[in-house]
Amino acid sequence: MDQDFNQLLEKHRLSNTNARKSVFAIFIKNQKPLSMRDLIAACKDIDRVTVYRIVDVFEKIGVLQRIQQGWKYKLELGDTFKKHHHHITCISCGAQEEFDEPEWLDNEVAAISKKHQFSIQQHSFELRGLCRNCRK
Amino acid sequence: MDQDFNQLLEKHRLSNTNARKSVFAIFIKNQKPLSMRDLIAACKDIDRVTVYRIVDVFEKIGVLQRIQQGWKYKLELGDTFKKHHHHITCISCGAQEEFDEPEWLDNEVAAISKKHQFSIQQHSFELRGLCRNCRK
DNA sequence: CTAACTGCAAAACTTTTGCATTAGT
DNA sequence: ACTAATGCAAAAGTTTTGCAGTTAG
């Protein structure tokens, strides 16, 4: 895990600073999507601006990815560190569960990209509704 | 179109005010997703706060829906006024095209919601990559 | 008429920018 | 030592809140 992280930084000629190590460690520790607010709160010794800049870099090199929860975003580890998956979110209580990539999805993405002549780099497939507890 | 709109307001006991008519008209006229910023600019006689409040109400009753473009959102007409569809967006130039709901998608959503015991109310399936012009 | 809606002022929150200082290799 | 990264201050942008005044039914 840490090796992958270090190699990723090296590969992009980026320094392995304390601030970057801390941010990465927070995601490894939490193992769940965090909002920017959560993250800034967890980075109590790192300046808010630095957190934004680290997130920016981490997204570019694939350490982190943004996912949608409602119309806000959250951050979680990228596919290098966490198996590709999607989310199902409760509108009422915010509970979030993960599900695997459906099998047909890659084919469908390929078909659509061919039809529209796009080269696809990312896709999102997110569900929202009421969880078992909140539907009662 | 306008009838549907009026009926939707009536159904929810909401007044058909000038501000609401204007906002609806803007989306009918533009026929494409607008950012909040675009919308506020287009509503030059309506206070910014009122626009936010109208969007809020419109989302709740299904006149509008939010979609993701990158990690910002845009607003467009809900399924009552526009056939359900998804978007493919160019990361480089922002160009956006629509595609129809893939056939298997409903089944898949049903299967996942059953497995996780959620009652699903919304789903999003968005693609991002480079368009024909930008991939050159 | 009166409840619902809007405008205005202000606050809260989020994100970006520029520059001086510090830390990594 | 030299460059990249960080912290700080400040600005820009977005969204929310409270309240007084206005409008639709």
Coordinates of C-alpha atoms (C1' of nucleotides) in Angstrom, one line a residue:
Chain A
M1 CA 0.0 0.0 0.0
D2 CA 2.6 2.5 1.1
Q3 CA 5.0 1.2 -1.5
D4 CA 2.4 1.9 -4.2
F5 CA 1.9 5.3 -2.8
N6 CA 5.6 6.1 -2.8
Q7 CA 6.1 4.8 -6.3
L8 CA 3.2 6.8 -7.6
L9 CA 4.8 10.0 -6.2
E10 CA 8.2 9.1 -7.6
K11 CA 6.8 8.3 -10.9
H12 CA 5.3 11.8 -11.1
R13 CA 8.4 13.4 -9.6
L14 CA 6.5 14.6 -6.6
S15 CA 8.0 15.0 -3.1
N16 CA 6.9 12.6 -0.4
T17 CA 6.1 15.3 2.2
N18 CA 4.7 14.9 5.6
A19 CA 1.5 16.6 4.6
R20 CA 1.0 14.2 1.7
K21 CA 1.8 11.2 3.9
S22 CA -0.8 12.4 6.4
V23 CA -3.6 12.9 3.9
F24 CA -2.9 9.5 2.4
A25 CA -2.9 7.9 5.9
I26 CA -6.2 9.4 6.8
F27 CA -7.9 7.7 3.8
I28 CA -6.2 4.4 4.5
K29 CA -7.3 4.6 8.1
N30 CA -10.9 5.7 7.4
Q31 CA -11.7 3.4 4.5
K32 CA -14.7 5.4 3.6
P33 CA -15.5 8.4 1.5
L34 CA -14.8 11.7 3.2
S35 CA -16.1 15.2 2.4
M36 CA -13.6 18.0 2.0
R37 CA -14.9 19.3 5.4
D38 CA -14.2 15.9 7.0
L39 CA -10.8 15.8 5.5
I40 CA -9.9 19.3 6.6
A41 CA -11.1 18.6 10.1
A42 CA -9.0 15.4 10.2
C43 CA -5.9 17.4 8.9
K44 CA -5.7 19.5 12.0
D45 CA -2.0 20.5 11.6
I46 CA -2.2 21.1 7.8
D47 CA -3.5 24.3 6.4
R48 CA -6.8 24.2 4.6
V49 CA -5.2 25.5 1.4
T50 CA -2.6 22.8 1.5
V51 CA -5.3 20.2 1.8
Y52 CA -7.0 21.5 -1.3
R53 CA -3.7 21.4 -3.2
I54 CA -2.9 17.9 -2.1
V55 CA -6.3 16.7 -3.1
D56 CA -5.8 18.3 -6.5
V57 CA -2.5 16.5 -7.0
F58 CA -3.8 13.2 -5.6
E59 CA -6.7 13.3 -8.0
K60 CA -4.4 13.9 -11.0
I61 CA -2.2 11.0 -10.2
G62 CA -5.0 8.7 -9.2
V63 CA -4.5 8.4 -5.4
L64 CA -7.9 9.9 -4.9
Q65 CA -11.1 10.1 -6.8
R66 CA -14.3 12.2 -6.3
I67 CA -17.6 10.5 -6.0
Q68 CA -21.0 12.1 -5.8
Q69 CA -23.3 11.9 -2.8
G70 CA -26.3 13.8 -3.8
W71 CA -25.0 17.0 -5.2
K72 CA -22.0 17.2 -3.0
Y73 CA -18.8 15.3 -3.6
K74 CA -16.8 13.1 -1.4
L75 CA -13.3 11.8 -1.8
E76 CA -12.0 8.3 -1.6
L77 CA -9.0 6.2 -2.6
G78 CA -8.6 5.7 -6.3
D79 CA -8.7 2.3 -8.1
T80 CA -5.0 1.7 -7.4
F81 CA -5.8 1.4 -3.7
K82 CA -9.3 0.2 -3.7
K83 CA -11.1 -2.2 -6.1
H84 CA -13.3 -0.3 -8.6
H85 CA -16.8 -0.1 -7.3
H86 CA -19.9 2.1 -7.1
H87 CA -22.2 3.4 -4.4
I88 CA -25.7 3.3 -3.2
T89 CA -26.6 6.1 -0.9
C90 CA -29.5 6.7 1.4
I91 CA -31.2 10.1 0.8
S92 CA -32.5 10.3 4.3
C93 CA -29.7 9.2 6.6
G94 CA -26.7 9.4 4.2
A95 CA -25.7 5.7 4.8
Q96 CA -23.6 4.5 1.9
E97 CA -22.9 1.0 0.7
E98 CA -20.7 -0.2 -2.1
F99 CA -21.4 -2.6 -5.0
D100 CA -19.2 -4.1 -7.6
E101 CA -19.1 -3.0 -11.2
P102 CA -21.9 -4.8 -13.1
E103 CA -20.5 -7.1 -15.7
W104 CA -22.1 -5.6 -18.7
L105 CA -21.0 -2.1 -17.8
D106 CA -17.6 -2.1 -19.5
N107 CA -19.2 -3.3 -22.8
E108 CA -21.8 -0.7 -22.6
V109 CA -19.3 2.0 -21.9
A110 CA -17.3 0.8 -24.9
A111 CA -20.4 0.8 -27.1
I112 CA -21.4 4.3 -26.1
S113 CA -18.0 5.7 -26.5
K114 CA -17.7 4.2 -30.0
K115 CA -21.0 5.6 -31.0
H116 CA -20.2 9.1 -29.8
Q117 CA -16.5 8.9 -30.8
F118 CA -15.3 9.8 -27.3
S119 CA -12.4 8.2 -25.6
I120 CA -13.8 7.6 -22.1
Q121 CA -11.6 8.0 -19.1
Q122 CA -14.1 7.8 -16.3
H123 CA -17.6 6.7 -15.6
S124 CA -19.9 6.9 -12.6
F125 CA -22.9 4.9 -11.8
E126 CA -24.5 5.9 -8.5
L127 CA -27.8 5.0 -7.0
R128 CA -29.9 7.0 -4.4
G129 CA -32.9 6.0 -2.4
L130 CA -34.0 4.9 1.0
C131 CA -32.1 2.3 3.0
R132 CA -33.7 -0.5 4.9
N133 CA -34.1 1.5 8.1
C134 CA -35.3 4.7 6.5
R135 CA -38.0 3.2 4.3
K136 CA -40.0 2.0 7.3
Chain B
M1 CA -45.6 21.5 -21.4
D2 CA -46.9 24.6 -19.6
Q3 CA -50.0 22.6 -18.6
D4 CA -47.9 19.9 -17.0
F5 CA -46.0 22.6 -15.2
N6 CA -49.1 24.3 -13.9
Q7 CA -50.6 21.0 -12.8
L8 CA -47.4 20.1 -11.0
L9 CA -47.5 23.3 -9.1
E10 CA -51.2 22.9 -8.3
K11 CA -50.7 19.4 -7.2
H12 CA -48.2 20.5 -4.6
R13 CA -50.3 23.6 -3.6
L14 CA -47.6 26.0 -4.8
S15 CA -48.3 29.4 -6.3
N16 CA -47.6 30.0 -10.0
T17 CA -45.6 33.1 -9.5
N18 CA -43.8 35.2 -12.1
A19 CA -40.4 34.2 -10.8
R20 CA -41.3 30.5 -11.1
K21 CA -42.7 31.0 -14.6
S22 CA -39.5 32.7 -15.6
V23 CA -37.2 30.1 -14.3
F24 CA -39.2 27.3 -16.0
A25 CA -39.2 29.3 -19.2
I26 CA -35.4 29.6 -19.2
F27 CA -35.0 25.9 -19.1
I28 CA -37.6 25.3 -21.8
K29 CA -35.9 27.9 -24.0
N30 CA -32.3 26.7 -23.4
Q31 CA -32.9 22.9 -23.7
K32 CA -29.5 22.2 -22.1
P33 CA -28.0 21.8 -18.7
L34 CA -27.3 25.1 -16.9
S35 CA -25.0 25.8 -14.0
M36 CA -26.4 27.8 -11.1
R37 CA -24.3 30.6 -12.3
D38 CA -25.7 30.5 -15.8
L39 CA -29.2 30.4 -14.4
I40 CA -28.6 33.3 -12.0
A41 CA -27.2 35.3 -14.9
A42 CA -30.3 34.5 -17.0
C43 CA -32.6 35.5 -14.2
K44 CA -31.5 39.1 -14.2
D45 CA -34.7 40.5 -12.6
I46 CA -34.9 37.8 -9.9
D47 CA -32.9 37.9 -6.8
R48 CA -30.1 35.3 -6.4
V49 CA -31.7 34.0 -3.2
T50 CA -35.0 33.5 -4.9
V51 CA -33.4 31.5 -7.7
Y52 CA -31.9 29.2 -5.1
R53 CA -35.2 28.8 -3.4
I54 CA -37.0 28.1 -6.7
V55 CA -34.5 25.5 -7.7
D56 CA -34.9 23.8 -4.4
V57 CA -38.7 23.6 -4.8
F58 CA -38.4 22.5 -8.5
E59 CA -36.1 19.7 -7.6
K60 CA -38.5 18.5 -4.9
I61 CA -41.4 18.3 -7.2
G62 CA -39.4 17.0 -10.2
V63 CA -39.4 20.0 -12.5
L64 CA -35.6 20.1 -12.3
Q65 CA -32.9 17.6 -11.6
R66 CA -29.2 18.0 -10.9
I67 CA -26.6 16.3 -13.0
Q68 CA -22.9 16.1 -12.6
Q69 CA -20.4 17.6 -14.8
G70 CA -17.0 16.8 -13.3
W71 CA -17.5 17.7 -9.7
K72 CA -19.8 20.6 -10.3
Y73 CA -23.4 20.2 -10.9
K74 CA -25.7 21.5 -13.6
L75 CA -29.5 21.8 -13.7
E76 CA -31.8 20.5 -16.3
L77 CA -35.5 19.7 -16.8
G78 CA -36.7 16.6 -15.0
D79 CA -38.0 13.4 -16.6
T80 CA -41.6 14.8 -16.8
F81 CA -40.4 17.4 -19.3
K82 CA -37.5 15.6 -20.9
K83 CA -37.0 11.9 -21.8
H84 CA -34.8 10.1 -19.3
H85 CA -31.2 10.1 -20.5
H86 CA -27.6 10.3 -19.5
H87 CA -24.6 12.4 -20.4
I88 CA -21.2 12.0 -21.9
T89 CA -18.9 14.9 -21.2
C90 CA -15.6 16.1 -22.6
I91 CA -13.1 16.7 -19.9
S92 CA -11.2 19.1 -22.1
C93 CA -13.7 21.4 -23.7
G94 CA -16.8 20.7 -21.7
A95 CA -18.9 19.5 -24.7
Q96 CA -21.8 17.4 -23.6
E97 CA -23.9 14.9 -25.5
E98 CA -26.8 12.8 -24.4
F99 CA -27.5 9.1 -24.7
D100 CA -30.5 7.0 -24.0
E101 CA -30.9 4.8 -20.9
P102 CA -29.3 1.5 -21.8
E103 CA -31.8 -1.3 -21.8
W104 CA -30.4 -3.5 -19.1
L105 CA -30.0 -0.6 -16.7
D106 CA -33.5 -0.8 -15.1
N107 CA -33.0 -4.5 -14.4
E108 CA -29.6 -4.0 -12.9
V109 CA -30.9 -1.2 -10.7
A110 CA -33.7 -3.4 -9.5
A111 CA -31.3 -6.3 -8.8
I112 CA -28.9 -4.1 -6.8
S113 CA -31.7 -2.4 -4.8
K114 CA -33.1 -5.8 -3.9
K115 CA -29.7 -7.1 -2.8
H116 CA -29.1 -4.0 -0.6
Q117 CA -32.7 -3.6 0.4
F118 CA -32.9 0.0 -0.7
S119 CA -35.8 1.5 -2.4
I120 CA -34.1 3.4 -5.2
Q121 CA -35.4 6.8 -6.3
Q122 CA -32.7 8.1 -8.6
H123 CA -29.7 6.8 -10.5
S124 CA -27.0 8.5 -12.4
F125 CA -24.7 7.1 -15.1
E126 CA -22.3 9.6 -16.5
L127 CA -19.3 9.2 -18.7
R128 CA -16.3 11.5 -19.0
G129 CA -13.5 11.5 -21.6
L130 CA -12.2 13.3 -24.6
C131 CA -14.5 14.2 -27.5
R132 CA -13.7 13.7 -31.2
N133 CA -12.1 17.1 -31.5
C134 CA -10.1 17.1 -28.3
R135 CA -8.6 13.6 -28.7
K136 CA -6.7 14.7 -31.7
Chain C
dC1 C1' -57.5 38.9 3.4
dT2 C1' -53.6 36.0 4.6
dA3 C1' -50.5 32.6 3.7
dA4 C1' -47.0 32.0 0.5
dC5 C1' -43.4 34.1 -1.9
dT6 C1' -39.7 37.4 -2.8
dG7 C1' -36.0 40.9 -2.0
dC8 C1' -32.5 42.7 0.7
dA9 C1' -28.8 42.5 4.0
dA10 C1' -25.8 39.8 6.2
dA11 C1' -23.5 35.7 7.5
dA12 C1' -21.5 31.1 6.7
dC13 C1' -19.1 28.2 4.1
dT14 C1' -16.1 26.7 0.1
dT15 C1' -12.5 27.4 -3.1
dT16 C1' -8.7 30.0 -5.3
dT17 C1' -4.7 33.2 -5.7
dG18 C1' -0.3 35.5 -4.6
dC19 C1' 3.6 35.7 -2.1
dA20 C1' 7.0 34.9 1.6
dT21 C1' 8.9 31.0 4.1
dT22 C1' 10.1 26.1 4.7
dA23 C1' 11.2 21.4 3.7
dG24 C1' 12.6 17.5 0.5
dT25 C1' 16.1 15.4 -2.4
Chain D
dA1 C1' 21.5 24.6 -2.8
dC2 C1' 17.7 24.6 -5.6
dT3 C1' 13.1 23.5 -6.5
dA4 C1' 8.9 22.1 -4.9
dA5 C1' 5.6 22.4 -1.3
dT6 C1' 3.5 24.8 2.5
dG7 C1' 1.4 28.5 5.4
dC8 C1' -0.7 32.8 5.7
dA9 C1' -3.6 36.6 4.3
dA10 C1' -6.9 37.9 1.5
dA11 C1' -10.2 37.7 -2.2
dA12 C1' -13.7 35.5 -4.9
dG13 C1' -17.4 32.5 -5.3
dT14 C1' -21.4 29.8 -3.5
dT15 C1' -25.2 28.8 -0.5
dT16 C1' -28.0 29.8 3.7
dT17 C1' -30.7 32.5 7.1
dG18 C1' -33.8 36.0 9.0
dC19 C1' -36.8 39.4 8.4
dA20 C1' -39.7 42.9 6.3
dG21 C1' -42.4 43.9 2.4
dT22 C1' -45.2 42.2 -1.6
dT23 C1' -48.1 39.2 -4.4
dA24 C1' -51.2 35.2 -5.7
dG25 C1' -55.4 33.0 -4.9

